[in-house]
Coordinates of C-alpha atoms in Angstrom, one line a residue:
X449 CA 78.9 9.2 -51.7
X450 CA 79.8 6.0 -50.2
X451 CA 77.3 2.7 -50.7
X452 CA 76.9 -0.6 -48.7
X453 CA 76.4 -3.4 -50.9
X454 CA 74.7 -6.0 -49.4
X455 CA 74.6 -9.9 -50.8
X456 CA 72.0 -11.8 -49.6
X457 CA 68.3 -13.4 -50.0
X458 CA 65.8 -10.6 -49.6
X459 CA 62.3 -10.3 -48.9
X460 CA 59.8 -11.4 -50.2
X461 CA 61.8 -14.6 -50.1
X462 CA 60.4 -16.9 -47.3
X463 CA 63.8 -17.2 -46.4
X464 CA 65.5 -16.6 -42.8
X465 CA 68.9 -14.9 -44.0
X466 CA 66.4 -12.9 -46.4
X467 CA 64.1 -11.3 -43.1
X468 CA 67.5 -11.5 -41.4
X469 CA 69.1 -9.1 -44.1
X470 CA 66.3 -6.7 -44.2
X471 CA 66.8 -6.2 -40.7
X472 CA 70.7 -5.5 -40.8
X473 CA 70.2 -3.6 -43.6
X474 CA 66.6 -1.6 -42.2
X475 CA 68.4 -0.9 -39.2
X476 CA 71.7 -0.4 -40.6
X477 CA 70.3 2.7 -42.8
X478 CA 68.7 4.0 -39.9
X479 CA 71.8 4.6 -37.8
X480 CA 73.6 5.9 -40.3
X481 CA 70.8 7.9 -41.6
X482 CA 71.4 6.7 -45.3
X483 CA 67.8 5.9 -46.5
X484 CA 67.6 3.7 -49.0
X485 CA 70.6 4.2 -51.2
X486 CA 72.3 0.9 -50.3
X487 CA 71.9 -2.2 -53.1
X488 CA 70.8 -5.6 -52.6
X489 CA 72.1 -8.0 -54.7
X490 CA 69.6 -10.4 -54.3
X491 CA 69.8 -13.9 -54.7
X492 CA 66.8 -15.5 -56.5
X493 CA 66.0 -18.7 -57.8
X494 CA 63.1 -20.5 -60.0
X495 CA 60.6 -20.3 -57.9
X496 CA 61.2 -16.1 -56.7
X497 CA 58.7 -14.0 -58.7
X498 CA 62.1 -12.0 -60.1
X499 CA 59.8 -9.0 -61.2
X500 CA 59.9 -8.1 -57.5
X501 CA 63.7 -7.4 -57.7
X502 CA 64.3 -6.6 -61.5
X503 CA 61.7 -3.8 -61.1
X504 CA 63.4 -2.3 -58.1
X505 CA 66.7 -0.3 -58.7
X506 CA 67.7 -0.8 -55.2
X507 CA 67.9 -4.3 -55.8
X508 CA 71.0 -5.6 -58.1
X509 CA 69.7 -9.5 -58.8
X510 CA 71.6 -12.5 -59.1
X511 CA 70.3 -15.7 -60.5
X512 CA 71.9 -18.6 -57.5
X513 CA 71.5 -21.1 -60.6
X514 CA 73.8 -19.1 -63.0
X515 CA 77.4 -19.6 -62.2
X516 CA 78.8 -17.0 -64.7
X517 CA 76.6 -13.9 -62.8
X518 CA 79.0 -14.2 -60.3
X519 CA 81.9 -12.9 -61.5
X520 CA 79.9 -10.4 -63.8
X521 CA 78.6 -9.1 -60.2
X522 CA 81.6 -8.8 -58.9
X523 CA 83.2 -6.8 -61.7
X524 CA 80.0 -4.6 -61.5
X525 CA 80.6 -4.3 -58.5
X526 CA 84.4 -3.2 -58.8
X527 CA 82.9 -0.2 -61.2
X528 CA 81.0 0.9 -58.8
X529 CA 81.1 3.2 -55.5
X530 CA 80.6 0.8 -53.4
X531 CA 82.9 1.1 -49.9
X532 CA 82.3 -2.1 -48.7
X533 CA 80.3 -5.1 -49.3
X534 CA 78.7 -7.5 -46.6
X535 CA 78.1 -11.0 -47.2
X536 CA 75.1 -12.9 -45.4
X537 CA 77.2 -16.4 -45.8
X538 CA 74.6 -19.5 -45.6
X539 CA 75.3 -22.5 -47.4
X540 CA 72.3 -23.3 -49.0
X541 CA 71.4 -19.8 -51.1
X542 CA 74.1 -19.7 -53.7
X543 CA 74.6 -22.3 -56.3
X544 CA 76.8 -25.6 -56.6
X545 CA 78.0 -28.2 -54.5
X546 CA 77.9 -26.5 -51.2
X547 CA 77.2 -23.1 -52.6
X548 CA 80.3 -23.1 -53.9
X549 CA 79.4 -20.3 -57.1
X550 CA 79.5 -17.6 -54.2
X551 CA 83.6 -18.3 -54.1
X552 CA 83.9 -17.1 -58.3
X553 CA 82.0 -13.9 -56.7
X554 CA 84.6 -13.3 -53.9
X555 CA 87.3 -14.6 -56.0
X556 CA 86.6 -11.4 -58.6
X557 CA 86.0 -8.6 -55.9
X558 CA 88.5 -5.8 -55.4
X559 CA 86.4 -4.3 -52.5
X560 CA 86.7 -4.6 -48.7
X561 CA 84.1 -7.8 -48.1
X562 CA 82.6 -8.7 -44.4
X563 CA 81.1 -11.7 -44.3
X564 CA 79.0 -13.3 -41.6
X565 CA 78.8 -17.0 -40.9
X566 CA 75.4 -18.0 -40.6
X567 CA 76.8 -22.0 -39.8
X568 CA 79.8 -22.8 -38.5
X569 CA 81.1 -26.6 -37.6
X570 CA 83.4 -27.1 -34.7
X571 CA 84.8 -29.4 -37.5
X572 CA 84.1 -28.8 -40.8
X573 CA 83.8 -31.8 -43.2
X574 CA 83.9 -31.4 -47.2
X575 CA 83.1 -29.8 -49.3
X576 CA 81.9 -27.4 -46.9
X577 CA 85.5 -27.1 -45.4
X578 CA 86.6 -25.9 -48.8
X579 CA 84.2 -23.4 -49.8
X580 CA 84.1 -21.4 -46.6
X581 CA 88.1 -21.6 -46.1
X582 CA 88.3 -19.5 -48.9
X583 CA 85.8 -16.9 -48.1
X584 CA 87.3 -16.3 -44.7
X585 CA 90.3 -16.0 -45.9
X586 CA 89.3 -13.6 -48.4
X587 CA 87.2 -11.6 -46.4
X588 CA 88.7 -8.7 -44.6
X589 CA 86.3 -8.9 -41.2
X590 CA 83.9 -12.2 -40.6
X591 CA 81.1 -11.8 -38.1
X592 CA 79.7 -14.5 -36.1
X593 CA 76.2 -14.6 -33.9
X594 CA 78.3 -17.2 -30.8
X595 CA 81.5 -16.6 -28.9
X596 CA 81.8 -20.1 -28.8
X597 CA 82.6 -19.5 -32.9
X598 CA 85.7 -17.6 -33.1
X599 CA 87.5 -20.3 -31.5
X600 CA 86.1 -22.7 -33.8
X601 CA 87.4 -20.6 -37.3
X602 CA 90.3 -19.7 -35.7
X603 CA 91.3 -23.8 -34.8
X604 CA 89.4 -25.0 -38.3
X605 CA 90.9 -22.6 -40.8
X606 CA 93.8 -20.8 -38.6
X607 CA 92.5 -17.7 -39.2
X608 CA 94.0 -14.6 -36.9
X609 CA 91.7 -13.7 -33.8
X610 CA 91.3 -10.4 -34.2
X611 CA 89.7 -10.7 -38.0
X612 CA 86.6 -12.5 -36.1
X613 CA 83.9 -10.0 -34.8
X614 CA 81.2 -11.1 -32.1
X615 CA 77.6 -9.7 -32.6
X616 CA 74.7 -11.1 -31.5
X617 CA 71.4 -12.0 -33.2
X618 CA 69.4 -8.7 -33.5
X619 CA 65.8 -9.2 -31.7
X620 CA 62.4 -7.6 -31.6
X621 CA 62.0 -5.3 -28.2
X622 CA 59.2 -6.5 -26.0
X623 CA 55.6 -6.2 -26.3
X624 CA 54.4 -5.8 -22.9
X625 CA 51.3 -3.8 -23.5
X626 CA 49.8 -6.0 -26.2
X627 CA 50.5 -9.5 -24.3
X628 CA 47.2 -9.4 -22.3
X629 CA 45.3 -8.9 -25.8
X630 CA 47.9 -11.4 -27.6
X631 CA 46.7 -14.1 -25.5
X632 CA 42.9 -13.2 -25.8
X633 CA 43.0 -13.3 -29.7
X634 CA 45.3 -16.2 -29.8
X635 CA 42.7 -18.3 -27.5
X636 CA 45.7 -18.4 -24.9
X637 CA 43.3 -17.3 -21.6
X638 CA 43.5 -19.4 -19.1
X639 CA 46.6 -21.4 -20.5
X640 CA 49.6 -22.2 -19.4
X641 CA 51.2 -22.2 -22.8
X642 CA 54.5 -23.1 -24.6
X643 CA 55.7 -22.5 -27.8
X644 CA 58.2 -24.2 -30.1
X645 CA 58.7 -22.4 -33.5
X646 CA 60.1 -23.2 -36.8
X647 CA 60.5 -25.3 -39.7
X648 CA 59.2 -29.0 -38.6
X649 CA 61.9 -31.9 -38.7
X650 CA 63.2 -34.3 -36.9
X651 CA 65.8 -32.2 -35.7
X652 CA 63.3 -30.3 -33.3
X653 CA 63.2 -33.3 -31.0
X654 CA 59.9 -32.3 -30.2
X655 CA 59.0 -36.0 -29.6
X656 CA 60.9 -35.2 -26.2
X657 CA 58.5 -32.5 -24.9
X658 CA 55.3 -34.7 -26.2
X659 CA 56.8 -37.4 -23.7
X660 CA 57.1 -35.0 -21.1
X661 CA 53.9 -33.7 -21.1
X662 CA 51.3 -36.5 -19.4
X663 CA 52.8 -36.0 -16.0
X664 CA 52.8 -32.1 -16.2
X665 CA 49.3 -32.1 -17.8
X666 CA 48.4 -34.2 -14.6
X667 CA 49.6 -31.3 -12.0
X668 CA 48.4 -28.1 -14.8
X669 CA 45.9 -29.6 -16.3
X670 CA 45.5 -25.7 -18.1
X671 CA 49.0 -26.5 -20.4
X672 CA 48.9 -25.8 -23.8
X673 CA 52.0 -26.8 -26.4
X674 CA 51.8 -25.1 -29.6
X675 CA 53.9 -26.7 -32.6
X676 CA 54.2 -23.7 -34.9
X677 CA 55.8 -24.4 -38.5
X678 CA 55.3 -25.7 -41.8
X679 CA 57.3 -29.2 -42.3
X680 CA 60.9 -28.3 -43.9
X681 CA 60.8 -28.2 -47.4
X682 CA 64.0 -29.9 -48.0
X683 CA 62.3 -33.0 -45.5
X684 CA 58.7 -32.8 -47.1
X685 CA 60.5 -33.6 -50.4
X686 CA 62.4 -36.8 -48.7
X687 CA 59.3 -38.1 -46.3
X688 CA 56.5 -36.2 -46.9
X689 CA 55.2 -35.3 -43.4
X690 CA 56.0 -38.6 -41.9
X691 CA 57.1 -36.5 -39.2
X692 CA 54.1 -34.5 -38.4
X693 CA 52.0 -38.0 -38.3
X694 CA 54.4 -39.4 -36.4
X695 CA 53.6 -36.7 -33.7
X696 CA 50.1 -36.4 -34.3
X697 CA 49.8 -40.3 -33.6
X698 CA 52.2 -39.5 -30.4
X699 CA 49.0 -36.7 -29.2
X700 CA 46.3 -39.3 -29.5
X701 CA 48.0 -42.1 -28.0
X702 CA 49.1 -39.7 -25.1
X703 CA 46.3 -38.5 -24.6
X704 CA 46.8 -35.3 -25.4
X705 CA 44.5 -33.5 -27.8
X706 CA 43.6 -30.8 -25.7
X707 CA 47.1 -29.9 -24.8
X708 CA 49.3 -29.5 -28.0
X709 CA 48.3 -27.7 -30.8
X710 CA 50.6 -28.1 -34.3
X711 CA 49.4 -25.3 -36.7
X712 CA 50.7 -26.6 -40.2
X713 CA 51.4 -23.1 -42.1
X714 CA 54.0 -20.5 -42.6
X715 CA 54.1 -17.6 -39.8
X716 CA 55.5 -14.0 -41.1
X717 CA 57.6 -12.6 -38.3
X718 CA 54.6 -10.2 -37.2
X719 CA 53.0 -13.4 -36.1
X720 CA 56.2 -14.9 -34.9
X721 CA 57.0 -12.0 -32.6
X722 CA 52.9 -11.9 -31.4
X723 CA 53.3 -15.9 -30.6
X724 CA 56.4 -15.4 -28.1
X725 CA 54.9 -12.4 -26.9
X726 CA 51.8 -14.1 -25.8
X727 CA 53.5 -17.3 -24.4
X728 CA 54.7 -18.5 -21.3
X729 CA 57.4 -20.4 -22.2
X730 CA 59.5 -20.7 -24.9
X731 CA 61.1 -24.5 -25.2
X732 CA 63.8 -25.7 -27.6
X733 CA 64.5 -29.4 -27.0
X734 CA 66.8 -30.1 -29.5
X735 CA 69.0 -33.2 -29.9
X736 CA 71.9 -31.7 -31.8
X737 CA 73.7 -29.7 -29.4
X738 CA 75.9 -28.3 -32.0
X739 CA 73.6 -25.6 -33.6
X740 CA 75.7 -22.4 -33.0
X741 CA 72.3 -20.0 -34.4
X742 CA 69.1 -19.6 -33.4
X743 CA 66.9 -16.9 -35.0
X744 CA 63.8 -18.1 -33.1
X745 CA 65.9 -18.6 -30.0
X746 CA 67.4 -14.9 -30.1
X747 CA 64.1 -13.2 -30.3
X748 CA 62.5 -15.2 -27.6
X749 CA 65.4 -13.3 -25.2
X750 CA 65.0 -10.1 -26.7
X751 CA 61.4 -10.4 -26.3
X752 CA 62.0 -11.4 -22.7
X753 CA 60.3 -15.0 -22.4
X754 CA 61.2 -17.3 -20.3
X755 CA 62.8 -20.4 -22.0
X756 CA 63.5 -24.0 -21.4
X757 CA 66.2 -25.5 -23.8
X758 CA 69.0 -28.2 -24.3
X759 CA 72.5 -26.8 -23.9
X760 CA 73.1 -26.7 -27.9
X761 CA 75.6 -23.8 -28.5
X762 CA 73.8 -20.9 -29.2
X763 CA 71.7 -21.9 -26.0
X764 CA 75.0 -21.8 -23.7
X765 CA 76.3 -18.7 -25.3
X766 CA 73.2 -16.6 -24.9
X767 CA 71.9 -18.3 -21.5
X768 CA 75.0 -18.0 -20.3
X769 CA 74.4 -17.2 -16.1
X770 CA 70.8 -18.9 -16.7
X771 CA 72.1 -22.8 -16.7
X772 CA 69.1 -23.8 -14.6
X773 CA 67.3 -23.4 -18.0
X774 CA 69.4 -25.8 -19.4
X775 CA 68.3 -29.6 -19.6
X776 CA 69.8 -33.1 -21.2
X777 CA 67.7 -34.3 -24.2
X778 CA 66.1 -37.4 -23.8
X779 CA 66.1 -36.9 -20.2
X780 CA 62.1 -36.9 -20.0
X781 CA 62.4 -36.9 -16.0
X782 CA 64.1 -34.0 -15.8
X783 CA 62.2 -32.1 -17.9
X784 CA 58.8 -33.5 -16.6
X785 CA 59.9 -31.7 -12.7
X786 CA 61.4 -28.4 -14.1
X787 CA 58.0 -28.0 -16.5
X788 CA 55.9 -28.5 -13.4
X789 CA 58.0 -26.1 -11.1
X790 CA 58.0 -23.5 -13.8
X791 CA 54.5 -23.7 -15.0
X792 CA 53.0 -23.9 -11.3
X793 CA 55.0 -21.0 -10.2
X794 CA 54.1 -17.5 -11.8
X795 CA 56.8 -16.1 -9.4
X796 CA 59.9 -18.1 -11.0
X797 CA 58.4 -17.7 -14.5
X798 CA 58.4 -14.0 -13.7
X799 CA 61.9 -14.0 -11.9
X800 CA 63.2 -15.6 -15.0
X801 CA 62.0 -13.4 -17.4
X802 CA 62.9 -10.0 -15.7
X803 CA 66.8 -12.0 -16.2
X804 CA 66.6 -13.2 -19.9
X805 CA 65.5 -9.3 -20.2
X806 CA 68.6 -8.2 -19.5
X807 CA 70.4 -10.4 -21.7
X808 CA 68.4 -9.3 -24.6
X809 CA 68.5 -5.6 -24.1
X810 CA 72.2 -5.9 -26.0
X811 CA 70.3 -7.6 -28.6
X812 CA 67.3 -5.3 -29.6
X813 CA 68.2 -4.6 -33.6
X814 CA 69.0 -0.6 -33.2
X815 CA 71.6 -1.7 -30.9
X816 CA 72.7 -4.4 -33.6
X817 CA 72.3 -2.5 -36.3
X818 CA 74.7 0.4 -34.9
X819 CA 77.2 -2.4 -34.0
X820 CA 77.4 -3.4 -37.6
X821 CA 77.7 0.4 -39.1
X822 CA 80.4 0.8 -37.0
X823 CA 82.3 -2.1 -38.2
X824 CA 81.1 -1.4 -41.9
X825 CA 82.6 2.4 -41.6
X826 CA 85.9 0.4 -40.5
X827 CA 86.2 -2.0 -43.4
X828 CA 85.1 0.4 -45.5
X829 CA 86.6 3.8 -44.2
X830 CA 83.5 5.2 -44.4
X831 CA 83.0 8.5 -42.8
X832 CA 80.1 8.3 -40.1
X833 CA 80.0 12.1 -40.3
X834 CA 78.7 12.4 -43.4
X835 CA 74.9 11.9 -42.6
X836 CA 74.8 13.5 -38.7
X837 CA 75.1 9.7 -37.6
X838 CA 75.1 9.3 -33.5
X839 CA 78.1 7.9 -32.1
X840 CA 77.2 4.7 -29.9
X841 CA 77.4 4.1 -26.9
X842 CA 80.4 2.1 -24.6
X843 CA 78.5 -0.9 -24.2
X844 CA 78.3 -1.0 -28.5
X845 CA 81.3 -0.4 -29.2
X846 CA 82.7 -2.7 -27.4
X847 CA 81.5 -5.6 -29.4
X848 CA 83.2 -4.4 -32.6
X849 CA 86.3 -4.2 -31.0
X850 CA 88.3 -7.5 -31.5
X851 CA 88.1 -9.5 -28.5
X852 CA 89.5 -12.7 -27.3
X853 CA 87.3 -15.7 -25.8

């Protein structure tokens, strides 16, 4: 019987590939009715409670720290039945300079390997360069999350087109019946409320919105900016939470204590998914216009919010038709008007999230989830037959195709 080896962080990790993982691979299994035969070779490090994975034979675990595990996973893994193996590829969760032990692992596998790209630079820089020029080239499909991607790998590592496979960021479907108790739990009555989510850094450009907000508060007085995210770890260990102070001092001076709201902790994805359920707008006002992923970003369109962003990458690709939605960082005017027509206008808000719906319908994680068995029974030649598995529909199959952007 054919298995799906997946190679990834896993839950409970606090990790984003890791919930991203157990969401391929959840809804993976279910389309292809496999329950739970599939390993997990699960990346782990000093501070995992290993017990978790050691004690679970679903789980196959791989120190990130020990450089020689590599290879001995991959020649497990060559012993083994595995059809194909799939790659969550993120810099940061395998060991060495630039994650560079996951190359030994790829190096040593004899078995069809699909690998998706969690980052991607429009011009890659080493040692990063290095390290993912040899996976690509070594994988037999790669999967990206942006269109704007393929022609990136195909300029930066001349890679052939068709070896590139679009699909987008699986999302949570919408919550309508539990958004008018959402917002009464959440203390959100009343409020016309935004939401920025994630791990806190500079990078957020969140000083932006602050900036903004005086002359919206002025015409809604009832807005409410909710900061939601634990400072990065990576930045706590560099600055502390400079950062955070540096906003908090922004509030006071502003004004502005009864507007924004920073909750300091780390939100599971239940809460995640109740927070952009519950809020009027979702806002990303990021300065580096080069981010080509957006977990957070992805589920506020499938959940159907309406959003307010800078035209980073992932922003353009998946807003594309919504451009009005799009504003310049920095430009504190523009976003001052288009806060204050959105947020005094329930008709627009509504207008614009009946659209973002329909972009997120081809991004609920079923629908994701079939896209990637289909490309895994390719890879692989795995037969699809062999658990009663539904074929899918036009509209998802014709993301696994190869196609040209």
């Amino acid at each position: 019987m054919s298995r799906i080896a997946y190679v990834s962080t896993y839950p409970p990790r606090r990790c984003g590939i890791a919930t991203f993982t157990e969401h391929v691979f959840t809804n993976v299994s279910a389309a292809g009715k496999r329950g739970n035969r599939d390993p997990i070779i699960v990346l782990y490090n000093e501070n995992d409670d290993r017990n978790v994975y050691e004690n679970n034979p679903r789980f196959w675990p791989l120190p990130m720290q020990d450089r020689s595990a590599y290879v001995k996973m991959a020649k497990r893994v060559n012993r083994s039945d595995i059809s194909v193996v799939v790659l969550q590829h993120e810099f940061g969760i395998f060991g060495g300079e630039a994650g560079e032990y996951i190359v030994d692992f790829v190096r040593a596998l004899n078995k069809p390997l699909v690998t998706t790209f969690h980052t991607i630079f429009s011009d890659p820089k080493p040692p990063y360069r290095q390290v993912q020029q040899e996976i690509a080239d070594l994988s037999d499909a790669i999967v990206v999350m942006n269109r704007k991607a393929v022609s990136y790998l195909v300029r930066a590592y001349n890679l052939p087109e068709n070896k590139i496979i679009y699909i987008p960021h699986g999302s949570p479907k919408p919550r309508d019946n539990e958004r008018v108790q959402l917002r009464r739990q959440l203390g959100f009555e009343g409020r016309k409320v935004l939401l920025t989510f994630g791990l806190l850094n500079r990078g957020k450009g969140i000083e932006s919105l602050i900036s903004a907000l005086p002359e919206v508060v002025r015409e809604v007085p009832e807005t409410l900016y909710i900061i939601a995210g634990q400072t990065h770890p990576e930045v706590k260990k560099r600055e502390g939470e400079s950062y955070r102070e540096e906003l908090q001092n922004m509030i006071r001076q502003l004004g502005l204590e009864e507007n924004v709201r920073m909750i300091d902790r780390y939100f599971n994805e239940e809460e995640l998914v109740s927070y952009l359920t519950a809020c009027d707008l979702y806002v990303t006002p990021y300065p580096g216009l080069q981010q080509i992923t957006s977990g957070t970003l992805a589920y506020a369109v499938g959940i159907g919010r309406p959003i307010l962003s800078t035209p980073y990458e992932h922003a353009q690709d998946l807003l594309k038709g919504c451009e009005e939605l799009l504003l310049p960082y920095g430009d504190i005017k523009a976003w001052e008007q288009r806060l204050k027509e959105l947020l005094m206008d329930d008709n627009a808000l509504h207008q614009w999230e009946n659209r973002i719906r329909q972009i997120g319908k081809a991004t609920y994680w079923p629908t994701v989830g079939m896209q990637y068995l289909k490309l895994f029974a390719k890879i692989g030649e795995m037969d699809l037959d062999e658990k009663g598995v539904k074929e899918p529909n036009e509209s998802v199959v014709k993301h696994v195709a190869p196609t040209k952007y």
